[in-house]
PDB file of C-alpha atoms in Angstrom:
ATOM      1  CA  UNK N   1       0.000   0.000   0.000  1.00  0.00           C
ATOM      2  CA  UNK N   2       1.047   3.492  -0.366  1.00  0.00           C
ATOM      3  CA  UNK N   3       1.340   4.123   3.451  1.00  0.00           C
ATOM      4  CA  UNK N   4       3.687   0.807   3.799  1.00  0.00           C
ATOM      5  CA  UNK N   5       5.734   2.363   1.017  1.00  0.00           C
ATOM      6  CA  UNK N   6       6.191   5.834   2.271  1.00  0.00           C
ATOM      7  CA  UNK N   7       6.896   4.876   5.780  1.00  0.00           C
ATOM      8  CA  UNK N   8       9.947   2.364   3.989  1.00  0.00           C
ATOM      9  CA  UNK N   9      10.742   5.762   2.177  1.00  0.00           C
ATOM     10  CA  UNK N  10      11.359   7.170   5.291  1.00  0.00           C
ATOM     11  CA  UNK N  11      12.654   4.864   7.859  1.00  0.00           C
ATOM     12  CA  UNK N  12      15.289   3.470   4.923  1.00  0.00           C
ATOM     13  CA  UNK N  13      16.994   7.143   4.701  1.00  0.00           C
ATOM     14  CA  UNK N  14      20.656   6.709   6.089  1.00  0.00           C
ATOM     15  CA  UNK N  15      20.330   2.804   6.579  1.00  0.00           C
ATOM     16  CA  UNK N  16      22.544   0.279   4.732  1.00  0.00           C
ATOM     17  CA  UNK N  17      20.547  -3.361   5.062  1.00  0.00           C
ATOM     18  CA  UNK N  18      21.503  -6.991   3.557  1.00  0.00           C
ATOM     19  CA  UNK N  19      20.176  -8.772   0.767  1.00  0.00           C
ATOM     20  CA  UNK N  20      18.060 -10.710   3.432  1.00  0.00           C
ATOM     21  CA  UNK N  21      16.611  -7.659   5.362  1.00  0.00           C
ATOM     22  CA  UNK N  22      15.507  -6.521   2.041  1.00  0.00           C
ATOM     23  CA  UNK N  23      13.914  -9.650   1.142  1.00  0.00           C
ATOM     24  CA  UNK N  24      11.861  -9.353   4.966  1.00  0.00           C
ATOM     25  CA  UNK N  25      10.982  -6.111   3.879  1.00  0.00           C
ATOM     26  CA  UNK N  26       9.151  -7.251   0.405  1.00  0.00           C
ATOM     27  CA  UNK N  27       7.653 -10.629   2.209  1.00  0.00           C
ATOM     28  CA  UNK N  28       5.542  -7.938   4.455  1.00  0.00           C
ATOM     29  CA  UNK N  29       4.012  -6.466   1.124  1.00  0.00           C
ATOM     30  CA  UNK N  30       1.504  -8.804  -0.672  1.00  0.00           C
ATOM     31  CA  UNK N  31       1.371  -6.955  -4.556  1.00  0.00           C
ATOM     32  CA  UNK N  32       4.087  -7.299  -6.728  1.00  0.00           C
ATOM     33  CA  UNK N  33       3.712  -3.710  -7.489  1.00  0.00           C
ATOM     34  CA  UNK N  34       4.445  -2.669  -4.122  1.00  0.00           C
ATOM     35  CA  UNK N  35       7.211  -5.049  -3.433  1.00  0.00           C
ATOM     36  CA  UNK N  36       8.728  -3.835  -7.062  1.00  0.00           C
ATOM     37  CA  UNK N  37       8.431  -0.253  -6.053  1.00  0.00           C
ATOM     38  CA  UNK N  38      10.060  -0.713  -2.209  1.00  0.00           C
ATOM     39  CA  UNK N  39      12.909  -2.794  -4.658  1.00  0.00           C
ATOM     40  CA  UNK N  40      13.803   0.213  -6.121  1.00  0.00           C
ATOM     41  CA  UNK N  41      14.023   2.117  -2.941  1.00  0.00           C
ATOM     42  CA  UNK N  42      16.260  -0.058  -0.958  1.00  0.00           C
ATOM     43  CA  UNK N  43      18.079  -1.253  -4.294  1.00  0.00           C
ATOM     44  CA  UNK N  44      21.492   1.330  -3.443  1.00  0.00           C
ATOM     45  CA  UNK N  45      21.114   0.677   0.454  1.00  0.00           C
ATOM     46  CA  UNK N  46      21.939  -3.472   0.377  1.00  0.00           C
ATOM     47  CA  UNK N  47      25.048  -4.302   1.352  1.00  0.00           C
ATOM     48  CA  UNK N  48      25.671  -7.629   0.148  1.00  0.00           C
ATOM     49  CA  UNK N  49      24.667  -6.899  -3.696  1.00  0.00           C
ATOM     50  CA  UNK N  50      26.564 -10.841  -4.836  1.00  0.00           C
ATOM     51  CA  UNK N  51      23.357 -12.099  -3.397  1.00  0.00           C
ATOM     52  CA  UNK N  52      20.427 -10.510  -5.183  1.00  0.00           C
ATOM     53  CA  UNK N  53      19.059 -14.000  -5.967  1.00  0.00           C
ATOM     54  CA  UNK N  54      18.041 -13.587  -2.577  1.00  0.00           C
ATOM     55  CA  UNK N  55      15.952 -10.677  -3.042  1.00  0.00           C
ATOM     56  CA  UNK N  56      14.343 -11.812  -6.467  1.00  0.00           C
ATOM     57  CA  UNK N  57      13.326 -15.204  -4.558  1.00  0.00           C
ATOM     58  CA  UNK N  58      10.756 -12.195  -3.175  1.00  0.00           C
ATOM     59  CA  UNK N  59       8.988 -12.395  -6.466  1.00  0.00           C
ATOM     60  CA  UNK N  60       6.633 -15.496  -7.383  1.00  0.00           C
ATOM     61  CA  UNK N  61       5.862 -14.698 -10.999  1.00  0.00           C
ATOM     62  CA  UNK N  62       8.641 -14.786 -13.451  1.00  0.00           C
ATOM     63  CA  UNK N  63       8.023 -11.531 -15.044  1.00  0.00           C
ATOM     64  CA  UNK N  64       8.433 -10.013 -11.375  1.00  0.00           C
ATOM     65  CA  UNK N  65      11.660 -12.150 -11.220  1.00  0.00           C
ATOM     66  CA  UNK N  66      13.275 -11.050 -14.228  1.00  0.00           C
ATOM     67  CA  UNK N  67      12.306  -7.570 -13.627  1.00  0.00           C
ATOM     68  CA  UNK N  68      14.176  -7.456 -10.032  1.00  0.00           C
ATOM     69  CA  UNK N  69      17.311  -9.243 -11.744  1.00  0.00           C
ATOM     70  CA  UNK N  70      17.157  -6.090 -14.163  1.00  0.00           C
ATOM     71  CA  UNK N  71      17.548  -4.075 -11.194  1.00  0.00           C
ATOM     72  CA  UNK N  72      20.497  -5.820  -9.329  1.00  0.00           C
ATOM     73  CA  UNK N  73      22.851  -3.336  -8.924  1.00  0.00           C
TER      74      UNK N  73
END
């Protein structure tokens, strides 16, 4: 929802997270939409980029996968 994604806006300014906080972040969000647009917010903030499959395991369809994996940085 656009509440959950403003409030990740921010409470992620200034913070550096792991591959696996990010992927706790987008299990809390059920649309792919949302979890694709709080991707591109914490995107320069993870720490541990080598393991983006991590965060793209976040996505169920495959066009949400491939989309992420466009996005690794």
């Amino acid at each position: 929802s656009a509440d959950k994604l403003s409030a990740l806006a921010l409470a992620s300014q200034g913070v550096r997270i792991t591959a696996a906080e990010a992927r706790q972040v987008l299990d809390v969000l059920a649309f792919s939409g949302d979890k694709m647009e709080a991707l591109k917010l914490l995107r320069d903030k993870i720490t541990d980029p080598q393991n983006w499959s991590v965060v793209v395991g976040g996505f169920l369809a495959s066009v949400d996968r491939e989309a992420a994996l466009k996005l690794a940085p």
